[in-house]
Short mmCIF file of C-alpha atoms and ligand atoms in Angstrom, two decimals:
data_model
loop_
_atom_site.label_atom_id
_atom_site.label_comp_id
_atom_site.label_asym_id
_atom_site.label_seq_id
_atom_site.Cartn_x
_atom_site.Cartn_y
_atom_site.Cartn_z
CA MET A 1 -0.05 -0.05 0.00
CA SER A 2 1.41 3.37 -0.93
CA ILE A 3 1.61 5.99 1.80
CA THR A 4 0.44 9.45 0.97
CA PRO A 5 3.39 11.81 1.67
CA GLN A 6 2.65 15.02 3.51
CA PHE A 7 5.10 16.73 1.29
CA ALA A 8 6.65 15.56 -1.96
CA LEU A 9 10.18 16.39 -3.02
CA LEU A 10 9.42 15.74 -6.61
CA GLY A 11 8.50 19.21 -7.96
CA LEU A 12 11.18 21.08 -5.97
CA ASP A 13 14.17 22.44 -7.96
CA GLN A 14 17.71 22.22 -6.95
CA GLN A 15 17.55 25.58 -5.13
CA GLU A 16 14.56 24.55 -3.10
CA LEU A 17 16.16 21.13 -2.28
CA THR A 18 19.33 22.88 -1.24
CA LYS A 19 17.34 25.13 1.02
CA LEU A 20 15.68 22.16 2.65
CA ALA A 21 19.03 20.43 3.22
CA VAL A 22 20.54 23.58 4.75
CA GLU A 23 17.49 23.90 7.09
CA LYS A 24 18.48 20.39 8.33
CA GLN A 25 22.00 21.57 9.05
CA GLN A 26 23.35 19.69 6.01
CA PRO A 27 25.97 21.07 3.54
CA SER A 28 24.37 22.74 0.51
CA PHE A 29 25.67 20.04 -1.94
CA ARG A 30 23.13 17.73 -0.45
CA GLY A 31 20.54 19.67 -2.56
CA LYS A 32 22.29 18.66 -5.79
CA GLN A 33 22.55 15.07 -4.58
CA LEU A 34 18.86 15.04 -3.96
CA ALA A 35 18.07 16.60 -7.39
CA ASP A 36 20.33 14.04 -9.14
CA ALA A 37 18.66 11.14 -7.31
CA ILE A 38 15.16 12.32 -8.12
CA TYR A 39 15.47 13.61 -11.59
CA ARG A 40 18.49 11.86 -13.11
CA GLN A 41 18.67 8.50 -11.36
CA ARG A 42 14.85 8.34 -10.97
CA VAL A 43 15.03 6.89 -7.45
CA GLU A 44 11.65 6.10 -6.20
CA LYS A 45 11.99 6.10 -2.43
CA LEU A 46 13.86 8.50 -0.16
CA ALA A 47 15.28 5.52 1.75
CA ASP A 48 17.03 4.42 -1.43
CA VAL A 49 18.89 7.68 -1.99
CA THR A 50 22.16 6.22 -0.70
CA THR A 51 24.27 9.29 -1.44
CA LEU A 52 22.48 10.99 1.48
CA PRO A 53 23.31 10.24 5.10
CA GLN A 54 20.79 8.07 6.74
CA SER A 55 20.05 10.60 9.39
CA LEU A 56 18.87 13.11 6.69
CA ARG A 57 16.74 10.52 5.04
CA GLU A 58 15.16 9.49 8.31
CA SER A 59 14.60 13.10 9.37
CA LEU A 60 12.76 13.87 6.07
CA THR A 61 10.58 10.71 6.09
CA GLY A 62 9.89 11.27 9.87
CA GLU A 63 8.23 14.55 8.83
CA GLY A 64 6.13 12.91 6.20
CA GLY A 65 8.46 13.67 3.32
CA GLU A 66 8.75 11.38 0.32
CA ILE A 67 9.93 11.73 -3.27
CA GLY A 68 6.23 11.32 -4.27
CA TRP A 69 6.35 9.53 -7.58
CA PRO A 70 3.02 9.14 -9.45
CA THR A 71 2.01 5.47 -9.96
CA ILE A 72 1.30 3.75 -13.26
CA LEU A 73 -2.15 2.32 -12.70
CA LYS A 74 -2.66 0.85 -16.18
CA ARG A 75 -1.08 0.58 -19.54
CA PHE A 76 -3.04 0.23 -22.75
CA VAL A 77 -0.88 -0.86 -25.67
CA SER A 78 -1.90 -0.08 -29.22
CA GLN A 79 -1.17 -2.21 -32.20
CA ASP A 80 0.98 0.68 -33.53
CA GLY A 81 3.20 0.72 -30.48
CA THR A 82 1.57 3.68 -28.74
CA ILE A 83 1.06 3.23 -25.04
CA ARG A 84 -1.60 5.05 -23.07
CA TYR A 85 -0.67 5.22 -19.42
CA LEU A 86 -3.20 5.82 -16.69
CA ILE A 87 -1.13 7.60 -14.04
CA GLY A 88 -2.38 8.00 -10.46
CA PHE A 89 -1.50 10.62 -7.81
CA ALA A 90 -1.50 10.57 -4.02
CA ASP A 91 -5.00 11.93 -3.65
CA GLY A 92 -6.50 9.20 -5.88
CA GLU A 93 -6.88 11.43 -8.99
CA SER A 94 -5.45 10.28 -12.33
CA VAL A 95 -4.53 11.50 -15.80
CA GLU A 96 -3.32 10.03 -19.03
CA THR A 97 0.09 10.23 -20.57
CA VAL A 98 0.85 8.88 -23.98
CA TRP A 99 4.08 7.32 -25.21
CA MET A 100 4.51 7.49 -28.98
CA PRO A 101 7.55 5.70 -30.37
CA GLU A 102 8.50 7.56 -33.60
CA GLY A 103 6.10 10.44 -32.72
CA ASP A 104 3.13 11.31 -34.89
CA GLY A 105 4.67 13.55 -37.52
CA GLY A 106 3.60 16.67 -35.66
CA GLU A 107 7.25 17.58 -35.07
CA ALA A 108 8.02 17.72 -38.87
CA GLY A 109 9.08 21.10 -40.05
CA ASP A 110 9.40 22.74 -36.68
CA GLY A 111 13.17 22.54 -36.40
CA THR A 112 13.16 19.16 -34.67
CA ASP A 113 12.56 17.25 -37.80
CA ALA A 114 10.86 13.98 -37.43
CA TYR A 115 13.38 11.71 -39.13
CA GLU A 116 16.66 13.57 -38.89
CA ASP A 117 18.16 11.28 -36.26
CA ARG A 118 17.74 8.03 -37.98
CA ALA A 119 21.48 7.40 -37.94
CA GLU A 120 21.80 7.65 -34.05
CA ARG A 121 22.69 4.51 -32.29
CA HIS A 122 20.10 3.25 -29.94
CA SER A 123 19.59 0.15 -27.87
CA HIS A 124 15.77 0.34 -28.38
CA GLU A 125 13.65 -0.48 -31.41
CA TRP A 126 12.47 3.12 -31.71
CA HIS A 127 14.63 5.96 -33.02
CA ARG A 128 12.93 8.77 -31.28
CA ALA A 129 9.86 9.00 -29.20
CA THR A 130 7.31 11.62 -28.10
CA ILE A 131 5.60 11.74 -24.69
CA CYS A 132 2.23 13.61 -24.59
CA VAL A 133 1.84 15.10 -21.15
CA SER A 134 -1.29 16.20 -19.19
CA SER A 135 -1.47 19.47 -17.23
CA GLN A 136 -4.82 19.20 -15.52
CA VAL A 137 -7.24 16.53 -14.36
CA GLY A 138 -9.92 16.98 -17.00
CA CYS A 139 -10.34 20.26 -18.86
CA ALA A 140 -12.63 23.31 -18.60
CA VAL A 141 -12.20 24.52 -22.17
CA ASN A 142 -14.95 22.45 -23.73
CA CYS A 143 -13.76 21.97 -27.24
CA GLN A 144 -16.65 20.18 -28.93
CA PHE A 145 -14.50 17.47 -30.64
CA CYS A 146 -12.62 16.47 -27.46
CA LEU A 147 -13.48 13.65 -25.08
CA THR A 148 -11.38 15.19 -22.29
CA ALA A 149 -13.89 18.12 -22.16
CA LYS A 150 -16.54 15.70 -21.12
CA LEU A 151 -14.77 15.27 -17.76
CA GLY A 152 -14.95 18.98 -16.87
CA VAL A 153 -11.95 20.15 -14.86
CA GLN A 154 -11.34 18.42 -11.53
CA ARG A 155 -8.10 20.10 -10.47
CA ASN A 156 -4.75 21.49 -11.67
CA LEU A 157 -1.71 19.30 -11.55
CA THR A 158 1.28 20.37 -9.51
CA ALA A 159 4.62 21.00 -11.15
CA GLY A 160 5.86 17.66 -9.63
CA GLU A 161 2.79 15.75 -11.07
CA ILE A 162 3.44 17.22 -14.56
CA ALA A 163 7.18 16.47 -14.56
CA GLY A 164 6.46 13.18 -12.65
CA GLN A 165 4.43 11.84 -15.63
CA VAL A 166 7.49 12.27 -17.85
CA LEU A 167 9.76 10.66 -15.28
CA VAL A 168 7.59 7.48 -14.75
CA VAL A 169 7.34 6.97 -18.49
CA LEU A 170 11.10 7.50 -19.00
CA ARG A 171 11.74 4.92 -16.34
CA ASP A 172 9.09 2.49 -17.68
CA GLN A 173 10.64 2.76 -21.09
CA ASP A 174 14.21 2.61 -19.74
CA VAL A 175 15.15 5.79 -21.56
CA ASP A 176 18.67 7.16 -21.39
CA ILE A 177 18.10 10.86 -21.78
CA ALA A 178 21.71 11.58 -22.63
CA THR A 179 21.78 9.40 -25.74
CA GLU A 180 18.18 8.93 -26.79
CA ARG A 181 15.95 11.48 -28.40
CA ILE A 182 12.77 12.34 -26.57
CA ASN A 183 10.25 15.02 -27.59
CA LEU A 184 7.66 16.28 -25.16
CA VAL A 185 4.29 17.65 -26.19
CA PHE A 186 2.08 19.28 -23.55
CA MET A 187 -1.08 18.33 -25.38
CA GLY A 188 -2.66 15.78 -23.11
CA MET A 189 -5.56 16.37 -20.74
CA GLY A 190 -6.13 19.97 -19.74
CA GLU A 191 -5.21 23.46 -20.92
CA PRO A 192 -1.63 24.16 -19.76
CA PHE A 193 -2.11 27.95 -19.92
CA LEU A 194 -4.95 27.68 -17.34
CA ASN A 195 -2.38 26.11 -14.97
CA TYR A 196 0.42 28.38 -16.12
CA ASP A 197 2.73 28.66 -13.12
CA ASN A 198 2.78 24.93 -12.36
CA PHE A 199 3.19 24.15 -16.10
CA MET A 200 6.12 26.57 -16.41
CA LYS A 201 7.78 25.26 -13.28
CA ALA A 202 7.51 21.76 -14.62
CA VAL A 203 9.13 22.87 -17.91
CA ARG A 204 12.06 24.36 -15.97
CA LEU A 205 12.46 21.17 -13.98
CA LEU A 206 12.43 19.02 -17.13
CA VAL A 207 14.99 21.32 -18.83
CA SER A 208 17.32 22.01 -15.92
CA GLU A 209 17.04 18.90 -13.76
CA VAL A 210 15.91 16.12 -16.12
CA GLY A 211 17.93 17.40 -19.09
CA ILE A 212 15.43 17.54 -21.95
CA PRO A 213 16.19 20.54 -24.16
CA GLU A 214 13.35 23.10 -24.43
CA SER A 215 13.74 22.95 -28.22
CA ARG A 216 12.29 19.46 -28.04
CA MET A 217 9.21 20.52 -26.19
CA THR A 218 5.92 21.95 -27.58
CA VAL A 219 2.95 23.34 -25.62
CA SER A 220 -0.45 23.62 -27.27
CA THR A 221 -2.97 26.12 -26.11
CA ALA A 222 -6.60 26.56 -27.13
CA GLY A 223 -5.92 30.30 -27.26
CA ILE A 224 -5.60 31.84 -23.79
CA VAL A 225 -4.40 35.17 -25.11
CA PRO A 226 -2.93 36.83 -21.97
CA ARG A 227 -0.86 33.76 -21.23
CA ILE A 228 0.38 33.63 -24.84
CA GLU A 229 1.74 37.10 -24.18
CA ASP A 230 3.31 36.02 -20.87
CA PHE A 231 4.74 32.89 -22.48
CA GLY A 232 6.57 35.02 -25.11
CA ARG A 233 8.48 36.69 -22.31
CA GLU A 234 9.79 33.55 -20.65
CA ALA A 235 13.54 32.92 -20.79
CA ILE A 236 13.11 29.15 -20.94
CA ARG A 237 10.14 28.01 -22.98
CA PRO A 238 8.93 25.25 -25.25
CA LYS A 239 7.73 25.95 -28.77
CA LEU A 240 4.20 27.17 -29.06
CA ALA A 241 1.27 25.55 -30.85
CA ILE A 242 -2.18 27.16 -31.11
CA SER A 243 -5.34 25.09 -31.68
CA LEU A 244 -7.06 26.92 -34.52
CA ASN A 245 -9.76 24.51 -35.66
CA GLY A 246 -11.80 27.18 -37.37
CA SER A 247 -11.14 29.53 -40.19
CA ASN A 248 -13.59 32.23 -39.18
CA ASP A 249 -15.19 33.27 -35.91
CA GLU A 250 -18.49 31.67 -36.56
CA VAL A 251 -16.99 28.23 -37.28
CA ARG A 252 -14.43 28.48 -34.52
CA GLU A 253 -16.99 29.50 -31.90
CA SER A 254 -19.13 26.52 -32.76
CA VAL A 255 -16.20 24.19 -32.31
CA MET A 256 -14.38 26.05 -29.45
CA PRO A 257 -16.76 28.21 -27.35
CA LEU A 258 -13.61 29.81 -25.88
CA ASN A 259 -13.47 31.85 -29.13
CA ARG A 260 -16.22 34.08 -27.65
CA LYS A 261 -13.78 35.31 -25.03
CA TRP A 262 -10.66 35.53 -27.29
CA ASP A 263 -11.74 35.79 -30.92
CA LEU A 264 -9.57 35.25 -33.98
CA GLU A 265 -8.60 38.90 -34.17
CA ARG A 266 -7.20 38.88 -30.69
CA LEU A 267 -5.70 35.42 -31.07
CA LEU A 268 -3.93 36.15 -34.32
CA GLY A 269 -2.90 39.53 -32.96
CA ALA A 270 -1.10 37.71 -30.09
CA ALA A 271 0.34 35.20 -32.57
CA ARG A 272 1.73 38.01 -34.78
CA ALA A 273 3.38 39.71 -31.80
CA PHE A 274 4.81 36.44 -30.42
CA PRO A 275 8.64 36.63 -30.38
CA LEU A 276 9.87 33.70 -32.40
CA ARG A 277 13.43 32.53 -32.21
CA ASN A 278 15.75 31.86 -35.13
CA ARG A 279 14.27 29.18 -37.42
CA GLU A 280 11.34 28.72 -35.10
CA ARG A 281 7.82 28.59 -36.43
CA LEU A 282 4.53 28.90 -34.70
CA THR A 283 2.45 25.73 -35.06
CA PHE A 284 -1.29 25.89 -35.76
CA GLU A 285 -3.18 22.72 -35.04
CA TYR A 286 -6.30 22.26 -37.07
CA VAL A 287 -8.73 19.32 -36.40
CA LEU A 288 -10.61 18.65 -39.59
CA LEU A 289 -14.32 17.98 -38.98
CA ASP A 290 -16.25 16.69 -41.94
CA GLY A 291 -18.49 19.31 -43.47
CA VAL A 292 -17.85 21.76 -40.65
CA ASN A 293 -14.36 23.35 -41.17
CA ASP A 294 -12.79 21.29 -43.88
CA ALA A 295 -14.00 22.92 -47.13
CA PRO A 296 -11.60 24.49 -49.63
CA GLU A 297 -13.01 27.86 -48.65
CA ASN A 298 -12.00 27.18 -45.07
CA ALA A 299 -8.45 26.36 -46.24
CA ARG A 300 -8.34 29.64 -48.14
CA GLU A 301 -9.50 31.54 -45.07
CA VAL A 302 -6.71 29.90 -43.08
CA VAL A 303 -4.25 31.05 -45.70
CA ARG A 304 -5.51 34.62 -45.21
CA LEU A 305 -5.44 34.40 -41.41
CA LEU A 306 -1.82 33.20 -41.31
CA ASN A 307 -0.62 35.78 -43.74
CA GLY A 308 2.58 37.34 -42.36
CA ILE A 309 3.09 34.78 -39.58
CA ARG A 310 6.03 32.35 -39.70
CA ALA A 311 3.80 29.39 -39.24
CA LYS A 312 3.35 25.78 -39.95
CA VAL A 313 0.13 23.91 -39.79
CA ASN A 314 -0.61 20.44 -38.48
CA LEU A 315 -3.77 18.89 -39.85
CA ILE A 316 -5.53 16.22 -37.74
CA ALA A 317 -8.44 14.31 -39.25
CA LEU A 318 -10.90 13.93 -36.33
CA ASN A 319 -10.24 10.99 -34.12
CA PRO A 320 -13.73 9.62 -33.45
CA GLY A 321 -15.26 9.07 -30.00
CA PRO A 322 -18.60 8.38 -28.40
CA ASP A 323 -20.93 11.46 -28.08
CA ILE A 324 -18.68 13.51 -30.29
CA PRO A 325 -21.08 15.18 -32.82
CA TYR A 326 -18.68 15.18 -35.79
CA GLU A 327 -17.48 12.87 -38.47
CA THR A 328 -13.95 12.23 -39.75
CA PRO A 329 -13.39 13.66 -43.21
CA ARG A 330 -12.49 11.45 -46.15
CA PRO A 331 -8.75 11.42 -47.08
CA GLU A 332 -9.49 13.29 -50.37
CA ARG A 333 -10.86 16.30 -48.43
CA VAL A 334 -7.92 16.30 -46.05
CA ASN A 335 -5.51 16.16 -49.05
CA LYS A 336 -7.36 18.95 -50.84
CA PHE A 337 -7.20 21.10 -47.68
CA GLN A 338 -3.51 20.42 -47.37
CA GLN A 339 -2.80 21.24 -50.99
CA ILE A 340 -4.40 24.74 -50.74
CA LEU A 341 -2.06 25.61 -47.88
CA LEU A 342 0.93 24.12 -49.66
CA ASP A 343 0.10 26.21 -52.76
CA ALA A 344 0.31 29.25 -50.47
CA ASP A 345 3.78 28.18 -49.29
CA ILE A 346 2.60 27.28 -45.81
CA PRO A 347 4.35 24.15 -44.42
CA VAL A 348 1.57 21.78 -43.55
CA PHE A 349 1.75 18.25 -42.20
CA ILE A 350 -0.87 15.64 -41.58
CA ARG A 351 -0.51 14.15 -38.13
CA ARG A 352 -0.70 10.39 -38.15
CA PRO A 353 -3.36 9.13 -35.70
CA ARG A 354 -1.55 7.25 -32.99
CA GLY A 355 -3.22 4.67 -30.72
CA ARG A 356 -6.76 5.34 -31.98
CA ASP A 357 -7.61 1.74 -31.10
CA ILE A 358 -6.74 2.40 -27.33
CA TYR A 359 -8.25 5.90 -27.21
CA ALA A 360 -4.84 7.49 -27.04
CA ALA A 361 -5.07 9.80 -30.03
CA CYS A 362 -5.62 13.57 -29.94
CA GLY A 363 -8.83 14.57 -28.25
CA GLN A 364 -9.47 11.08 -27.00
CA LEU A 365 -8.00 11.16 -23.53
CA LYS A 366 -10.72 10.70 -20.95
CA ARG A 367 -9.38 7.87 -18.77
CA THR A 368 -11.32 5.29 -20.74
CA GLU A 369 -10.89 1.99 -18.90
CA GLU A 370 -12.61 -0.25 -21.30
CA LEU A 371 -11.20 -0.83 -24.75
CA VAL A 372 -13.71 -0.35 -27.56
CA SER A 373 -12.68 -1.38 -31.03
CA LEU A 374 -12.97 1.55 -33.43
CA SER A 375 -13.28 1.01 -37.10
S1 SF4 P 1 -8.79 19.92 -26.96
FE1 SF4 P 1 -7.43 20.47 -25.20
S2 SF4 P 1 -8.19 22.47 -24.51
FE2 SF4 P 1 -9.77 21.62 -25.77
S3 SF4 P 1 -11.16 20.52 -24.32
FE3 SF4 P 1 -9.70 19.07 -25.06
S4 SF4 P 1 -8.01 19.06 -23.52
FE4 SF4 P 1 -9.20 20.93 -23.24
#
């Protein structure tokens, strides 16, 4: 039986761990030892951090301290190699985290090209992998094509719970971060920009303590305009993706009610003002819904909207789900939409659906326990 810690060390950065050690009359280098044990060696129990004196370990556990790892409750393995993890936290809540060996093509054209590392030497069967990370239990944004929206929002995740998802998956997959290529996408359950401070702290932990470069991370927002502005000012930040999903306010509002608060003019204004780095592009995600937003005229509107923005577009043909009132467009419609953007010199990629059979694909994360076969 796992014991609920009164305070978790996972989520504290090296400075905070050092402060904790010094408060316990320990030399400050104990902070670095703790950080290394938690984030680099992925030690699960404080008692097993053998670099620390036993007295310090006992003193911390005596006060109810533990590392506080999340628990893998279930694994659903897709025929395409994708794994949907159900990950539980100390209070009994859970989220989903998705492991995608070889990614889903969404990285293409954004400076971390999908297949550029084929020649690297690896001990695993995969050449690179992407982890899709959740930021909240459920989501309040209510995108009409998304199963997570059906849960509502239960609570925000802490920085330790966000970074902890990555750590448990890295350990489960036995990843060596120094030699193997991992991309992170913050596109799982929840809207990261509605849990901004915890999300950003998790990013800093993953960059500084775990050792994953920020250039291999992408965060997707439904369009929380004030936080897009804050995000542009961050010294350490992932790349930005914006869920567009509509080519005019009427269509976007019907698909994403959030558009009433921050309409396309404000959203694209923030996108235009966003300070991109050298060679960086802003990604626009566009879920194609048959007969709703996937007509050639919609594609031409997207071209006009993105005029003047260094952008790339990821197209996602809807991943179906129960009670989702939309259909998946036929491949010809998806290809036609793509061609119109290509003709306007906009880099555009079609994301491969990953793990649809286990409800792991985009918009499908809702902690489904049973496995329903989808045609
Ligand atoms: S698509 Fe993302 S922002 Fe929209 S409801 Fe689903 S989880 Fe929330």
